[in-house]
Coordinates of C-alpha atoms in Angstrom, one line a residue:
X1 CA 9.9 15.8 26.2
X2 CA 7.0 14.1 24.8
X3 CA 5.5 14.2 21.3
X4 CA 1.3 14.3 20.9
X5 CA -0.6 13.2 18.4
X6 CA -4.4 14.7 17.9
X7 CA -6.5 12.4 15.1
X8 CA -10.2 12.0 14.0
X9 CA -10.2 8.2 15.0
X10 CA -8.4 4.9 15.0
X11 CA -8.9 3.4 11.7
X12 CA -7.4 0.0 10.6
X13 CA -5.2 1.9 8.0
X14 CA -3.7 4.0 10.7
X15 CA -3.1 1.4 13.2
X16 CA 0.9 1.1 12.0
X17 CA 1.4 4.4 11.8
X18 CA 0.4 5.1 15.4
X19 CA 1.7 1.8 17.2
X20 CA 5.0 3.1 15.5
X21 CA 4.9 7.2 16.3
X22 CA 4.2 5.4 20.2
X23 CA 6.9 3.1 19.4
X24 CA 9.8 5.2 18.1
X25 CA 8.9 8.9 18.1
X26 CA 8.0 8.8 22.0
X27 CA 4.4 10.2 20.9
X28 CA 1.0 10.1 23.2
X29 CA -1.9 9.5 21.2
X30 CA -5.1 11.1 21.3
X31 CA -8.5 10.7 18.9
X32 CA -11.7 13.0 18.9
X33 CA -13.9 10.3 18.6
X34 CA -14.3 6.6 19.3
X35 CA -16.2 5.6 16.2
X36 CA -18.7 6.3 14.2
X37 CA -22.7 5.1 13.1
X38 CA -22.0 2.8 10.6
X39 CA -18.4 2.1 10.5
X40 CA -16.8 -1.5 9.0
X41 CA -14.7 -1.9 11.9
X42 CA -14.6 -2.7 15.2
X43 CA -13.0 0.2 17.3
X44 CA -12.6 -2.7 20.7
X45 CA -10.5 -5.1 18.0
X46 CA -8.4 -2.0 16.8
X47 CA -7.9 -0.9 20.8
X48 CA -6.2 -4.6 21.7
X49 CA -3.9 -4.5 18.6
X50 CA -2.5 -0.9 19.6
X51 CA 0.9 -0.7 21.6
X52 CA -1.0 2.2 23.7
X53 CA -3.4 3.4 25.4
X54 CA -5.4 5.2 23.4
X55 CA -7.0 8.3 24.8
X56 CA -10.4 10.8 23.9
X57 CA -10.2 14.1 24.0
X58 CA -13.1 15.9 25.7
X59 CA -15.5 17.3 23.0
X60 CA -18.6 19.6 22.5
X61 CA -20.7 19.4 19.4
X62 CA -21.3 22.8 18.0
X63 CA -23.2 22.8 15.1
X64 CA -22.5 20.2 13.3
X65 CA -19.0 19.9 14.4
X66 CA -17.0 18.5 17.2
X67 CA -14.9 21.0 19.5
X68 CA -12.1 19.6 21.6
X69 CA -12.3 21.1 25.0
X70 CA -9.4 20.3 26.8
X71 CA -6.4 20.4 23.5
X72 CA -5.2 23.5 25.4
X73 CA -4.6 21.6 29.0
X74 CA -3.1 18.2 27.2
X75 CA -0.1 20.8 25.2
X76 CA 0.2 22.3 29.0
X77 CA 0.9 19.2 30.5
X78 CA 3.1 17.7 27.5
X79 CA 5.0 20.6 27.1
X80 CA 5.9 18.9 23.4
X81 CA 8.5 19.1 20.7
X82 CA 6.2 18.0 17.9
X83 CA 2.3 18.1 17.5
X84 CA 0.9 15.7 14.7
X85 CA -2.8 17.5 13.9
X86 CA -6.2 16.1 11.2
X87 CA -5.4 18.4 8.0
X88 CA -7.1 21.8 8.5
X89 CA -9.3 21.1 10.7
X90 CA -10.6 22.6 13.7
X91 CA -8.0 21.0 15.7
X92 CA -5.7 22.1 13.9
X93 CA -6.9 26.1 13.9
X94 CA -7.0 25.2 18.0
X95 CA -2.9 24.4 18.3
X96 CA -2.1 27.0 16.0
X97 CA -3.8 29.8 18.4
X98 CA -2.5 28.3 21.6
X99 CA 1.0 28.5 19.5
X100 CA 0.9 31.6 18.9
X101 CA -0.8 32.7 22.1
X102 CA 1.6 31.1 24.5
X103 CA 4.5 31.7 22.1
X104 CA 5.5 28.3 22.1
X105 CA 8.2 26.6 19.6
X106 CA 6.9 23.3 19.1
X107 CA 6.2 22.1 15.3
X108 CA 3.2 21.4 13.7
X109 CA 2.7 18.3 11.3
X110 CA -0.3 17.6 9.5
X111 CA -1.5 14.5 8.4
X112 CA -3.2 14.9 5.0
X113 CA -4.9 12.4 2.8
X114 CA -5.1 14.9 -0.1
X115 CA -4.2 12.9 -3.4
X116 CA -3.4 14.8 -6.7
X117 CA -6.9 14.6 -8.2
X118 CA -8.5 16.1 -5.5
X119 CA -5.9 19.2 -5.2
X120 CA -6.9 19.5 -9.0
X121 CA -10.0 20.2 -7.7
X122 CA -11.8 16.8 -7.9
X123 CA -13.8 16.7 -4.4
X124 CA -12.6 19.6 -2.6
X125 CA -15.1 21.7 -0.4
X126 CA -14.7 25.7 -0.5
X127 CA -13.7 25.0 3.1
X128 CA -10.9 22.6 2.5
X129 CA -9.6 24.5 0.2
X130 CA -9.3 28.1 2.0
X131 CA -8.6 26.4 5.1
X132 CA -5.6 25.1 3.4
X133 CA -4.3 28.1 2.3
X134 CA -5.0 30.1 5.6
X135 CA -3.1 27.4 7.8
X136 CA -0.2 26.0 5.6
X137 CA 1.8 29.2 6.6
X138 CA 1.1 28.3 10.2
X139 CA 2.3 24.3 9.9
X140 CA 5.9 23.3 9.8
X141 CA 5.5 20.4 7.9
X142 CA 2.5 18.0 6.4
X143 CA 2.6 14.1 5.8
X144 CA 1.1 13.0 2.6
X145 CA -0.2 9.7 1.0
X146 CA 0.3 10.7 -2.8
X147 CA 3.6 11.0 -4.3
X148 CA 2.5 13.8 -6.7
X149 CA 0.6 15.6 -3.9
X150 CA 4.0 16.3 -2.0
X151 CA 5.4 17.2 -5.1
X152 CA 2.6 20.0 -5.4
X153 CA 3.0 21.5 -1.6
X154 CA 6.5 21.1 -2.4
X155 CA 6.2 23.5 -5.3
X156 CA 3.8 25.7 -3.5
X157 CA 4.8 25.6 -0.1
X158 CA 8.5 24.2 0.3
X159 CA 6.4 21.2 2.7
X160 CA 5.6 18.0 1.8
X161 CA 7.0 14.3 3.4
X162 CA 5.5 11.2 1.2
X163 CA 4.3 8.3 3.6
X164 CA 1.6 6.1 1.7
X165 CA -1.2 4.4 3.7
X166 CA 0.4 1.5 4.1
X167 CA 0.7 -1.6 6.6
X168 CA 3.8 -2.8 8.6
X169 CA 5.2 -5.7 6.0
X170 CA 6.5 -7.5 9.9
X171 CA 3.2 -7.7 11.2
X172 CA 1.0 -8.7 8.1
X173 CA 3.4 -11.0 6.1
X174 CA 3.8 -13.5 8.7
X175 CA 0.0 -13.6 9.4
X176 CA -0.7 -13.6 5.4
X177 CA 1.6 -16.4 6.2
X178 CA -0.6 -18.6 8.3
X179 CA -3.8 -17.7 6.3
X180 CA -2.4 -20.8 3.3
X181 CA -4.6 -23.4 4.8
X182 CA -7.7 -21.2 4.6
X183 CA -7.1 -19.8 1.7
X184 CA -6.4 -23.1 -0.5
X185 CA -9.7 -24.5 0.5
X186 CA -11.4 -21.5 -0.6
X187 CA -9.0 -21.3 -3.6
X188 CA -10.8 -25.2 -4.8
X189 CA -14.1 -23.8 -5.2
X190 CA -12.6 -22.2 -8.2
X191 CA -10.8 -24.9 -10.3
X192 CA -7.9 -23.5 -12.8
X193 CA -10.2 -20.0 -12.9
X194 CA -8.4 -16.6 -12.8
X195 CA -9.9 -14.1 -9.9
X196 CA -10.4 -10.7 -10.6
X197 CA -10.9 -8.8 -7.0
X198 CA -12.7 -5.6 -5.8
X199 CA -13.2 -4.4 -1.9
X200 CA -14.5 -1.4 -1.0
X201 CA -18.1 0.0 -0.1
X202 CA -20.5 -0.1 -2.7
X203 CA -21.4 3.5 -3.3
X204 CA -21.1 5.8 -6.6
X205 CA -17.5 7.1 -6.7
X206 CA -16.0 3.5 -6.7
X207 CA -16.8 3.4 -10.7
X208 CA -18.3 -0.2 -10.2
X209 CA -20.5 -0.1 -13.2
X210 CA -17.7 0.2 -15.3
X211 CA -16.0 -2.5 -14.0
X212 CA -18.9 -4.7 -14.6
X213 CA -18.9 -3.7 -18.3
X214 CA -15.1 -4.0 -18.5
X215 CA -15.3 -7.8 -16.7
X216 CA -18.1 -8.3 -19.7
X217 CA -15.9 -7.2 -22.7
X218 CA -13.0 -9.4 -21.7
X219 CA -11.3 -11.8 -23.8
X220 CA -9.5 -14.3 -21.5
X221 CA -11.9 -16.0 -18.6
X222 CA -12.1 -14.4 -15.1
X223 CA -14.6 -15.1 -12.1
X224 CA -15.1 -11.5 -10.8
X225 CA -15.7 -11.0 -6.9
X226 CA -16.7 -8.0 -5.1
X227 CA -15.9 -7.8 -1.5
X228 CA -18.1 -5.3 0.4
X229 CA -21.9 -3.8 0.9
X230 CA -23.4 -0.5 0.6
X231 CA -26.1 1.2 -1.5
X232 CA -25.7 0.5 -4.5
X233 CA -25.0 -3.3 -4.0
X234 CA -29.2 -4.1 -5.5
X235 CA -28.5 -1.9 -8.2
X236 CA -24.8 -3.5 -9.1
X237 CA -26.6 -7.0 -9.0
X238 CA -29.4 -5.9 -11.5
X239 CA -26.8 -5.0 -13.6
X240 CA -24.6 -8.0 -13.6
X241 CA -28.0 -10.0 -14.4
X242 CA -28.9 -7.5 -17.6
X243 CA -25.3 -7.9 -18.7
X244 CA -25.5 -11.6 -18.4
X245 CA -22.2 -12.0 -16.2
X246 CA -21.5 -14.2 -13.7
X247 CA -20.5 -11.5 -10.4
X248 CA -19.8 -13.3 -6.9
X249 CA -21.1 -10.8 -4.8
X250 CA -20.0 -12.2 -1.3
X251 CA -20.4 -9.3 1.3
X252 CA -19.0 -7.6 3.9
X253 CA -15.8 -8.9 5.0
X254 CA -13.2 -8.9 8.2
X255 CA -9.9 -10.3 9.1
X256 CA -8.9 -14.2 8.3
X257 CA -12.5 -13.9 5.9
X258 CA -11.0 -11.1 3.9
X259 CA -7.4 -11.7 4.1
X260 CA -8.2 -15.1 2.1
X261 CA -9.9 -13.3 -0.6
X262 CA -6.9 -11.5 -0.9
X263 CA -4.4 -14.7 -1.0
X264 CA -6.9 -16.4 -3.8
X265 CA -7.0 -13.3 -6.0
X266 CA -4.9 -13.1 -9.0
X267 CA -6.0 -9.4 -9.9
X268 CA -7.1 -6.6 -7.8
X269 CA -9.0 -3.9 -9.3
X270 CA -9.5 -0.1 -7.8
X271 CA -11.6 1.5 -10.0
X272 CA -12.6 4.7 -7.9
X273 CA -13.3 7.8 -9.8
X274 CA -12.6 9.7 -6.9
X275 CA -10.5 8.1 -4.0
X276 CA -8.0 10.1 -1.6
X277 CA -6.2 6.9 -1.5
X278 CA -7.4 3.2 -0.7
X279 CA -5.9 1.3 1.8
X280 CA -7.1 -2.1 0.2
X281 CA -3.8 -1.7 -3.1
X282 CA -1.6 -2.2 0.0
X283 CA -3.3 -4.8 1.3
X284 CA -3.8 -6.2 -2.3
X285 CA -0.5 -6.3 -3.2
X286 CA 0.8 -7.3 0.3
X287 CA -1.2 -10.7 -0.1
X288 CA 0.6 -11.0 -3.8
X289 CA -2.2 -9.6 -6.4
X290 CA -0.8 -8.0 -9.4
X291 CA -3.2 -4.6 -8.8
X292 CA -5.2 -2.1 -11.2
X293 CA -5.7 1.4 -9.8
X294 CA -7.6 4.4 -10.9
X295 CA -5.2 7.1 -11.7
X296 CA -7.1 9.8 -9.5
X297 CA -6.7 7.5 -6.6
X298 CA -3.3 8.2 -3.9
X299 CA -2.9 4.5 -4.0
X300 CA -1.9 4.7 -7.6
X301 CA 1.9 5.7 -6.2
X302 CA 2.2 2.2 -5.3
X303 CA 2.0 1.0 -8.6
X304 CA 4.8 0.5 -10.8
X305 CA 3.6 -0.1 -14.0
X306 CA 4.1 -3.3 -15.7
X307 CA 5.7 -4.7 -12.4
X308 CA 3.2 -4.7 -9.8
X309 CA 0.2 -3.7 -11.9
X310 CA -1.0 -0.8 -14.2
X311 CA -2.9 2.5 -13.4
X312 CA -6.1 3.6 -15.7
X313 CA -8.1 6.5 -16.3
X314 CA -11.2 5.5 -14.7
X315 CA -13.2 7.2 -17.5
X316 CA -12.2 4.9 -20.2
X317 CA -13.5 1.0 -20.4
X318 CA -10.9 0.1 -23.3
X319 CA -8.3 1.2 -20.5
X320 CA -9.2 -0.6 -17.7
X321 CA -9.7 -3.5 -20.1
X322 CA -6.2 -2.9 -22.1
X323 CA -4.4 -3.2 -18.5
X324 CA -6.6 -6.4 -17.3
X325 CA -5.1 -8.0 -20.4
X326 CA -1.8 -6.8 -20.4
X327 CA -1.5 -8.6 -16.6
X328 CA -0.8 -11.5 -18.6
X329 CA 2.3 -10.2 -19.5
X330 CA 3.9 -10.0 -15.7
X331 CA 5.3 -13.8 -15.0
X332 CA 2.8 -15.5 -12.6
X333 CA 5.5 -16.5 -9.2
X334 CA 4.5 -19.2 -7.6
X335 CA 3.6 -19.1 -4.5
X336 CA 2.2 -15.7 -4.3
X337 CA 4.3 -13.3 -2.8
X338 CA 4.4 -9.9 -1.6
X339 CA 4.6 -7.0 -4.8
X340 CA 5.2 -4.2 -2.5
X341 CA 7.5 -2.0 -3.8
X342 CA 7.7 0.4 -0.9
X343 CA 8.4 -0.6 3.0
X344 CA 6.3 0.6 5.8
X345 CA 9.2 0.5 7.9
X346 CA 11.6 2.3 6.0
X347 CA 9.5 4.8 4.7
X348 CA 8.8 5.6 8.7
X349 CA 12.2 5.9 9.7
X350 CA 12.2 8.2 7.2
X351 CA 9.6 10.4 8.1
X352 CA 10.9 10.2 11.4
X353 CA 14.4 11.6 10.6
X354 CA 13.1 14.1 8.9
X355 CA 10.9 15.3 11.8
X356 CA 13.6 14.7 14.2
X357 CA 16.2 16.8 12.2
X358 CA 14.0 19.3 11.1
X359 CA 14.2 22.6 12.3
X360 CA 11.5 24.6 13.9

């Protein structure tokens, strides 16, 4: 009996997850769409890198929405134990009703990227919300990316399995690995200076202008660098030159280009006033960068504080500025290596087991 899976798209951040649902959950896996106008990514590079085939569902745009076709004829000919379905999306609603109308007995797992702050109400739509609370009677279990979010459906619903958006530690250490030669030449243009680190799209809800004032109001001597384009990158730069700081704004960045950012950096910086998680604190702290997160973002469950990093409340400038200074205080190891404190792998087979033992 074979699982399914049924996402919005193959993202980088999901590309571990999926290879290993294929890998070790016996799962076929499906995506509405191919890609999207103006995505960072390429979806051909992600489609070599996947241990599957990945296949499109058949959709129809009504509205403004996307309506999968043939969901109903994929269940038929799977005959699964376990469907993995978007949140509480359409999709979703779609499985549910064939469920029920069939009378079948296979499960229903969501995967969510709710963090805290948005249950709280910070970013929610009307829809999200009473879709939630429609369907959640209707799921048997959801997967979530914030360790206080599963607490909440925990509390609420009895539901709730934690797995963080996080890469597979075999696949990116080694490669972080051979990145050394790349990443020392780039590491000479700066001399003896510390590197603080952002990546991300440049766009309101990261908090960048606070960052910039932070980076201006601090004691010791950093070279900021922001990683990444986006709207608000003219405005950002007008603001760096009225503060009279010196802000390496160096683009848009893949692969080998990024990843060496990552290796050079001595402090990565999440500022986000709203973020459901961000992927980049696992990639951060992967390539050995002692991390600052937003509280409101998921991410911030990867922190442990005074360890790995510190978390902030991305209202406050003395905070953000309090935590850059008390990185001083976590001993500098030499050469960098990884400060995750959680394992993609285990944290898997743990999701796994759980699915596999769980009844329906």
């Amino acid at each position: 009996m074979r699982n399914i899976s049924f996402n919005m798209l193959l993202a980088p951040y999901r590309l571990d997850f999926f290879n290993y649902l294929y890998e070790n959950f016996n799962c076929k896996i499906y995506f509405e769409q191919k890609g999207f106008e103006g995505q960072l990514f390429s979806t051909e590079k992600l489609e070599k890198q996947c241990l599957y085939t990945p296949q499109y569902l058949k959709t129809k745009k009504i509205g403004h929405r996307n309506f999968a076709t043939d969901i109903f004829s994929i269940i038929e000919q799977h005959n699964p134990k376990t469907i993995f379905v978007p949140e509480f999306s359409i999709t979703t609603i779609q499985v549910i009703l064939y469920k029920i109308w069939k009378r079948k007995k296979f499960n229903i797992v969501s995967i969510c990227d709710d963090s805290y702050d948005m249950i709280q109400g910070n970013g929610f739509s009307k829809m999200h919300h009473y879709a939630r609370k429609i369907l959640m009677p209707f799921i048997n279990e959801i997967i979530l990316v914030d360790k206080r979010a599963v607490q909440w459906y925990q509390n609420k619903y009895k539901k709730g399995i934690w797995m963080p958006i996080i890469l597979n530690e075999n696949r990116i250490l080694p490669y972080l690995k051979n990145l050394d030669e790349k990443a020392n030449d780039l590491k000479k243009l700066y001399a003896n200076k510390k590197i603080l680190l952002f990546v991300g799209r440049l766009i309101d809800v990261k908090n960048l202008p606070m960052l910039l004032q932070a980076y201006k109001n601090l004691q010791d001597k950093y070279h900021l660098v922001i990683v990444g384009d986006g709207e608000k990158k003219e405005e950002l730069q007008h603001l760096s030159q009225e503060l009279n700081i010196d802000v390496q704004f160096v683009g848009k960045q893949e692969g080998d280009n990024l990843y060496r950012w990552y290796k050079i950096a001595d402090i990565f910086i999440l500022p986000s006033y709203r973020e459901a998680f961000g992927a980049v604190v696992n990639e951060a702290l992967l390539a050995g960068c002692l991390c600052i997160v937003s509280k409101n973002a998921g991410s911030s469950c990867l922190i442990e504080e005074g360890v790995n990093g510190y978390t902030f409340n991305p209202y406050s400038i003395e905070d953000l500025i309090q935590c850059i200074e008390k990185c001083r205080q976590i001993p500098v190891i030499s050469p960098k290596t990884s400060k995750m404190q959680v394992s993609f792998v285990e944290r898997m087979n743990n999701l796994i087991d759980k699915l596999t033992t769980s009844k329906q």
